[in-house]
CSV table of C-alpha atoms in Angstrom, one decimal:
chain,number,residue,atom,x,y,z
A,1,UNK,CA,6.8,-55.4,36.8
A,2,UNK,CA,7.1,-51.7,36.1
A,3,UNK,CA,6.1,-49.1,38.4
A,4,UNK,CA,3.1,-47.1,37.4
A,5,UNK,CA,3.6,-43.4,37.8
A,6,UNK,CA,0.9,-40.9,38.7
A,7,UNK,CA,1.0,-39.3,35.2
A,8,UNK,CA,0.5,-42.7,33.4
A,9,UNK,CA,-2.6,-43.3,35.5
A,10,UNK,CA,-4.1,-40.0,34.6
A,11,UNK,CA,-3.6,-40.7,30.8
A,12,UNK,CA,-5.4,-44.1,31.1
A,13,UNK,CA,-8.3,-42.5,32.9
A,14,UNK,CA,-8.7,-39.7,30.3
A,15,UNK,CA,-8.8,-42.3,27.5
A,16,UNK,CA,-11.7,-44.0,29.2
A,17,UNK,CA,-13.7,-40.7,29.5
A,18,UNK,CA,-13.6,-38.6,26.2
A,19,UNK,CA,-13.9,-34.8,26.6
A,20,UNK,CA,-17.5,-33.4,26.6
A,21,UNK,CA,-18.8,-31.9,23.3
A,22,UNK,CA,-20.6,-28.6,22.9
A,23,UNK,CA,-24.3,-28.4,22.5
A,24,UNK,CA,-24.0,-27.3,18.9
A,25,UNK,CA,-21.9,-30.3,18.0
A,26,UNK,CA,-24.4,-32.6,19.7
A,27,UNK,CA,-27.4,-31.1,17.8
A,28,UNK,CA,-25.5,-31.4,14.5
A,29,UNK,CA,-24.7,-35.0,15.1
A,30,UNK,CA,-28.4,-35.8,15.8
A,31,UNK,CA,-29.7,-33.8,12.7
A,32,UNK,CA,-30.2,-36.2,9.7
A,33,UNK,CA,-28.2,-35.3,6.5
A,34,UNK,CA,-30.3,-33.8,3.7
A,35,UNK,CA,-27.6,-33.9,1.0
A,36,UNK,CA,-28.3,-36.1,-2.0
A,37,UNK,CA,-25.4,-37.7,-3.6
A,38,UNK,CA,-25.5,-38.9,-7.1
A,39,UNK,CA,-23.2,-41.2,-8.9
A,40,UNK,CA,-21.9,-39.1,-11.8
A,41,UNK,CA,-20.7,-42.1,-13.7
A,42,UNK,CA,-24.3,-43.4,-13.9
A,43,UNK,CA,-25.7,-40.2,-15.2
A,44,UNK,CA,-23.6,-39.1,-18.2
A,45,UNK,CA,-24.9,-36.8,-20.9
A,46,UNK,CA,-23.7,-37.0,-24.4
A,47,UNK,CA,-22.4,-33.9,-26.1
A,48,UNK,CA,-24.3,-32.6,-29.1
A,49,UNK,CA,-21.2,-32.7,-31.1
A,50,UNK,CA,-21.0,-36.5,-30.6
A,51,UNK,CA,-24.5,-37.0,-32.0
A,52,UNK,CA,-24.6,-38.0,-35.7
A,53,UNK,CA,-25.5,-35.2,-38.1
A,54,UNK,CA,-27.3,-35.3,-41.4
A,55,UNK,CA,-25.1,-33.8,-44.1
A,56,UNK,CA,-26.1,-32.7,-47.6
A,57,UNK,CA,-23.8,-33.2,-50.4
A,58,UNK,CA,-24.9,-30.0,-52.2
A,59,UNK,CA,-26.8,-27.5,-49.9
A,60,UNK,CA,-29.1,-25.2,-51.8
A,61,UNK,CA,-28.2,-21.5,-52.2
A,62,UNK,CA,-31.4,-20.0,-51.0
A,63,UNK,CA,-30.3,-16.3,-51.5
A,64,UNK,CA,-29.6,-16.8,-55.2
A,65,UNK,CA,-32.2,-19.5,-56.0
A,66,UNK,CA,-35.0,-16.9,-55.7
A,67,UNK,CA,-35.2,-14.0,-58.2
A,68,UNK,CA,-37.1,-10.7,-57.9
A,69,UNK,CA,-38.4,-8.3,-60.5
A,70,UNK,CA,-36.9,-4.8,-60.5
A,71,UNK,CA,-39.8,-2.4,-60.4
A,72,UNK,CA,-38.0,0.0,-62.8
A,73,UNK,CA,-36.4,-2.0,-65.5
A,74,UNK,CA,-38.4,-5.2,-65.0
A,75,UNK,CA,-35.4,-7.5,-65.1
A,76,UNK,CA,-35.3,-10.6,-63.0
A,77,UNK,CA,-32.6,-10.1,-60.4
A,78,UNK,CA,-31.1,-12.2,-57.7
A,79,UNK,CA,-31.5,-11.2,-54.2
A,80,UNK,CA,-27.8,-10.4,-53.7
A,81,UNK,CA,-27.8,-8.1,-56.8
A,82,UNK,CA,-30.5,-5.7,-55.7
A,83,UNK,CA,-32.0,-3.7,-52.8
A,84,UNK,CA,-35.4,-4.0,-51.2
A,85,UNK,CA,-36.5,-0.4,-51.8
A,86,UNK,CA,-39.6,-0.7,-49.7
A,87,UNK,CA,-42.1,-3.3,-48.4
A,88,UNK,CA,-43.5,-3.9,-51.9
A,89,UNK,CA,-40.8,-3.2,-54.4
A,90,UNK,CA,-37.3,-4.4,-55.4
A,91,UNK,CA,-34.6,-2.4,-57.2
A,92,UNK,CA,-31.6,-3.9,-59.0
A,93,UNK,CA,-28.2,-2.3,-58.2
A,94,UNK,CA,-28.0,-0.5,-61.5
A,95,UNK,CA,-31.4,1.2,-61.1
A,96,UNK,CA,-30.6,2.1,-57.6
A,97,UNK,CA,-27.4,4.0,-58.7
A,98,UNK,CA,-29.4,5.6,-61.5
A,99,UNK,CA,-32.0,6.9,-59.0
A,100,UNK,CA,-29.2,8.7,-57.0
A,101,UNK,CA,-27.8,10.2,-60.2
A,102,UNK,CA,-31.3,11.4,-61.3
A,103,UNK,CA,-31.7,13.0,-57.8
A,104,UNK,CA,-28.5,15.0,-58.5
A,105,UNK,CA,-29.7,16.3,-61.8
A,106,UNK,CA,-33.3,17.2,-60.8
A,107,UNK,CA,-34.2,18.5,-57.3
A,108,UNK,CA,-37.8,17.3,-57.9
A,109,UNK,CA,-36.5,13.7,-58.0
A,110,UNK,CA,-34.7,14.3,-54.7
A,111,UNK,CA,-34.3,12.3,-52.5
A,112,UNK,CA,-33.7,9.1,-54.3
A,113,UNK,CA,-36.8,7.0,-53.5
A,114,UNK,CA,-39.2,4.3,-54.5
A,115,UNK,CA,-42.4,4.7,-52.5
A,116,UNK,CA,-40.4,6.1,-49.7
A,117,UNK,CA,-36.8,7.6,-49.7
A,118,UNK,CA,-34.2,4.9,-50.0
A,119,UNK,CA,-32.2,4.0,-46.9
A,120,UNK,CA,-28.7,5.2,-47.7
A,121,UNK,CA,-27.1,2.7,-45.3
A,122,UNK,CA,-28.4,-0.1,-47.6
A,123,UNK,CA,-26.9,1.3,-50.8
A,124,UNK,CA,-23.8,3.0,-49.5
A,125,UNK,CA,-21.6,0.3,-50.9
A,126,UNK,CA,-23.0,0.8,-54.4
A,127,UNK,CA,-22.2,4.5,-54.7
A,128,UNK,CA,-18.9,5.9,-55.7
A,129,UNK,CA,-17.1,8.4,-53.5
A,130,UNK,CA,-17.8,11.2,-55.9
A,131,UNK,CA,-21.5,10.3,-56.0
A,132,UNK,CA,-21.7,10.2,-52.2
A,133,UNK,CA,-20.1,13.6,-51.9
A,134,UNK,CA,-22.3,15.2,-54.5
A,135,UNK,CA,-25.4,13.6,-53.0
A,136,UNK,CA,-24.6,15.0,-49.5
A,137,UNK,CA,-24.2,18.5,-51.0
A,138,UNK,CA,-27.5,18.1,-52.7
A,139,UNK,CA,-29.1,17.1,-49.5
A,140,UNK,CA,-27.9,20.3,-47.8
A,141,UNK,CA,-29.6,22.3,-50.6
A,142,UNK,CA,-32.8,20.3,-50.5
A,143,UNK,CA,-33.3,20.5,-46.7
A,144,UNK,CA,-32.5,24.2,-46.5
A,145,UNK,CA,-35.8,26.3,-46.2
A,146,UNK,CA,-36.9,27.9,-49.5
A,147,UNK,CA,-36.6,31.4,-48.0
A,148,UNK,CA,-32.9,30.7,-47.2
A,149,UNK,CA,-32.1,28.8,-50.3
A,150,UNK,CA,-29.7,31.2,-52.2
A,151,UNK,CA,-27.8,30.6,-55.4
A,152,UNK,CA,-24.8,32.7,-56.6
A,153,UNK,CA,-26.0,35.7,-58.6
A,154,UNK,CA,-23.0,35.4,-60.9
A,155,UNK,CA,-24.2,34.0,-64.2
A,156,UNK,CA,-21.2,31.9,-64.8
A,157,UNK,CA,-21.5,30.3,-61.3
A,158,UNK,CA,-25.0,29.9,-60.0
A,159,UNK,CA,-24.1,27.3,-57.3
A,160,UNK,CA,-26.0,26.9,-54.1
A,161,UNK,CA,-24.6,28.9,-51.1
A,162,UNK,CA,-25.0,27.2,-47.8
A,163,UNK,CA,-26.4,29.3,-44.9
A,164,UNK,CA,-23.1,28.9,-43.1
A,165,UNK,CA,-21.6,31.4,-45.6
A,166,UNK,CA,-24.2,34.1,-44.8
A,167,UNK,CA,-22.8,37.4,-43.5
A,168,UNK,CA,-25.0,39.3,-41.1
A,169,UNK,CA,-22.5,42.2,-40.4
A,170,UNK,CA,-24.3,44.5,-42.8
A,171,UNK,CA,-26.9,46.8,-41.3
A,172,UNK,CA,-29.0,46.7,-44.5
A,173,UNK,CA,-29.4,43.0,-45.5
A,174,UNK,CA,-27.9,39.6,-45.1
A,175,UNK,CA,-25.2,38.8,-47.7
A,176,UNK,CA,-24.4,35.3,-49.0
A,177,UNK,CA,-20.7,35.0,-50.0
A,178,UNK,CA,-20.0,32.5,-52.7
A,179,UNK,CA,-16.6,30.7,-53.0
A,180,UNK,CA,-16.1,32.4,-56.4
A,181,UNK,CA,-16.0,35.8,-54.6
A,182,UNK,CA,-19.5,37.0,-55.7
A,183,UNK,CA,-21.9,38.4,-53.1
A,184,UNK,CA,-25.6,37.8,-53.3
A,185,UNK,CA,-28.4,39.4,-51.2
A,186,UNK,CA,-30.3,36.8,-49.3
A,187,UNK,CA,-33.5,38.9,-49.3
A,188,UNK,CA,-33.9,39.6,-53.0
A,189,UNK,CA,-31.5,37.0,-54.4
A,190,UNK,CA,-29.9,39.7,-56.5
A,191,UNK,CA,-26.3,40.9,-56.8
A,192,UNK,CA,-25.1,42.7,-53.6
A,193,UNK,CA,-24.3,46.3,-54.4
A,194,UNK,CA,-22.8,47.3,-51.1
A,195,UNK,CA,-24.1,50.0,-48.8
A,196,UNK,CA,-26.2,51.5,-51.6
A,197,UNK,CA,-28.0,48.1,-52.2
A,198,UNK,CA,-31.8,48.2,-52.2
A,199,UNK,CA,-33.6,44.9,-52.1
A,200,UNK,CA,-35.9,44.4,-55.0
A,201,UNK,CA,-39.5,43.4,-54.1
A,202,UNK,CA,-39.5,39.6,-54.3
A,203,UNK,CA,-43.2,39.7,-55.1
A,204,UNK,CA,-42.7,41.7,-58.2
A,205,UNK,CA,-42.6,39.6,-61.4
A,206,UNK,CA,-39.1,39.2,-62.9
A,207,UNK,CA,-38.6,40.9,-66.2
A,208,UNK,CA,-37.6,37.7,-68.0
A,209,UNK,CA,-41.0,36.1,-67.3
A,210,UNK,CA,-43.5,36.4,-70.1
A,211,UNK,CA,-46.8,38.3,-69.4
A,212,UNK,CA,-49.7,36.4,-68.0
A,213,UNK,CA,-52.2,35.0,-70.6
A,214,UNK,CA,-54.6,32.1,-70.9
A,215,UNK,CA,-51.9,30.1,-72.7
A,216,UNK,CA,-49.1,31.1,-70.3
A,217,UNK,CA,-50.5,31.0,-66.8
A,218,UNK,CA,-47.7,31.8,-64.3
A,219,UNK,CA,-48.3,32.7,-60.6
A,220,UNK,CA,-46.3,32.8,-57.4
A,221,UNK,CA,-46.6,30.1,-54.8
A,222,UNK,CA,-48.2,31.6,-51.7
A,223,UNK,CA,-46.1,29.3,-49.5
A,224,UNK,CA,-42.5,29.8,-50.7
A,225,UNK,CA,-42.8,32.5,-53.4
A,226,UNK,CA,-41.7,30.2,-56.3
A,227,UNK,CA,-43.1,31.2,-59.7
A,228,UNK,CA,-45.1,28.3,-61.1
A,229,UNK,CA,-46.6,27.7,-64.5
A,230,UNK,CA,-50.0,26.0,-64.8
A,231,UNK,CA,-50.1,24.0,-68.0
A,232,UNK,CA,-53.1,21.8,-67.7
A,233,UNK,CA,-55.5,19.9,-65.4
A,234,UNK,CA,-57.5,21.5,-62.6
A,235,UNK,CA,-56.7,24.5,-60.5
A,236,UNK,CA,-55.7,22.5,-57.5
A,237,UNK,CA,-52.0,23.1,-57.4
A,238,UNK,CA,-49.2,21.5,-55.3
A,239,UNK,CA,-45.8,23.3,-55.1
A,240,UNK,CA,-42.9,21.0,-56.0
A,241,UNK,CA,-40.6,22.8,-53.5
A,242,UNK,CA,-42.6,23.5,-50.4
A,243,UNK,CA,-45.5,21.0,-51.1
A,244,UNK,CA,-48.0,23.8,-50.5
A,245,UNK,CA,-51.5,22.9,-51.8
A,246,UNK,CA,-53.5,26.0,-53.0
A,247,UNK,CA,-56.1,27.1,-55.5
A,248,UNK,CA,-54.5,28.7,-58.6
A,249,UNK,CA,-57.3,31.3,-58.8
A,250,UNK,CA,-57.6,32.7,-55.3
A,251,UNK,CA,-54.2,31.4,-54.0
A,252,UNK,CA,-55.9,30.3,-50.8
A,253,UNK,CA,-54.8,27.0,-49.2
A,254,UNK,CA,-56.7,23.9,-50.4
A,255,UNK,CA,-57.3,22.8,-46.8
A,256,UNK,CA,-61.0,23.4,-46.9
A,257,UNK,CA,-64.1,21.3,-47.4
A,258,UNK,CA,-64.7,19.8,-50.8
A,259,UNK,CA,-66.3,22.3,-53.2
A,260,UNK,CA,-65.3,25.3,-51.2
A,261,UNK,CA,-63.4,27.1,-53.9
A,262,UNK,CA,-66.0,26.3,-56.6
A,263,UNK,CA,-68.8,27.7,-54.5
A,264,UNK,CA,-66.8,30.9,-53.9
A,265,UNK,CA,-66.5,31.6,-57.6
A,266,UNK,CA,-63.2,29.8,-58.5
A,267,UNK,CA,-63.6,27.7,-61.6
A,268,UNK,CA,-62.3,24.1,-61.5
A,269,UNK,CA,-60.5,24.6,-64.8
A,270,UNK,CA,-58.9,27.6,-66.5
A,271,UNK,CA,-59.4,31.3,-65.6
A,272,UNK,CA,-62.7,32.9,-64.7
A,273,UNK,CA,-65.0,33.2,-67.7
A,274,UNK,CA,-65.2,37.0,-67.2
A,275,UNK,CA,-61.4,37.3,-67.5
A,276,UNK,CA,-59.2,40.0,-66.0
A,277,UNK,CA,-59.0,43.8,-66.5
A,278,UNK,CA,-55.9,45.7,-67.5
A,279,UNK,CA,-54.8,46.0,-63.8
A,280,UNK,CA,-55.1,42.2,-63.3
A,281,UNK,CA,-58.4,42.2,-61.3
A,282,UNK,CA,-61.2,39.8,-62.0
A,283,UNK,CA,-64.2,41.2,-63.8
A,284,UNK,CA,-66.5,39.7,-61.2
A,285,UNK,CA,-68.2,41.0,-58.1
A,286,UNK,CA,-65.4,39.8,-55.8
A,287,UNK,CA,-62.7,41.2,-58.1
A,288,UNK,CA,-59.7,39.3,-56.8
A,289,UNK,CA,-56.3,40.2,-58.2
A,290,UNK,CA,-54.7,37.6,-60.5
A,291,UNK,CA,-51.2,37.7,-58.8
A,292,UNK,CA,-52.1,38.5,-55.1
A,293,UNK,CA,-55.5,37.0,-54.6
A,294,UNK,CA,-56.8,40.2,-53.0
A,295,UNK,CA,-59.4,42.7,-54.1
A,296,UNK,CA,-59.0,46.4,-54.3
A,297,UNK,CA,-60.4,46.6,-50.8
A,298,UNK,CA,-57.8,44.2,-49.5
A,299,UNK,CA,-60.1,41.3,-49.1
A,300,UNK,CA,-59.5,37.8,-50.4
A,301,UNK,CA,-63.2,36.9,-50.6
């Protein structure tokens, strides 16, 4: 029989009485568990890739199965061979390029458009590099205000001069310098003659224009100063450059009530029945001038 030491007795006593727990541990042991445990093996979800798929032997080509009629040439064109010009019209690729080429040749056809201007980002891939460059230069000319739109005064040149090439160092007038070396006055659009230059009155009729007559009716647009010939139809005019609408007789804007110009003595068609005198004034009581729209007293009515 072994002797029991004092240390051995203390160990046996401590095993009978475990150490006391903290209050937090006691509360935690009494609190029921709220965690829900699921058996993942019993709730498996199939991947969509594992599901059987319906396959078609020959899927239809929806883009090329539908054709559209080009609003210019009238040809039936596949969707991938054309451009939706607007909400109502469709253009084939060939007519789209032709529209851009026409806009380069005639500024009245600029910008290339259907009902509205064509979005260039949609047709950029159809245009050649040379056409894109020429169209960008034409756009600079078109969006320059009419009063600042200057062309080289040299007869063999005549190109558009961008406002960035204007020289304001002269104390007399602004000079536009062309790449060919010629200088043009921005004010009168004539050849720049240096310090002795005197601007020609832009309102004066150029010498090369024929005299006014009932068969050759030419007047200056009151909005931009462009000389316009009236060939037929009524006297309600719209300038092709500045879009100013005016009466061709009195040169006042057309933004009045309906029948205003007729009630004030302006005929709907042709010149006044009384005609004009030798100085260009109407042979009527109001006596408006043919080119300025003002009477001898300086009144426009």
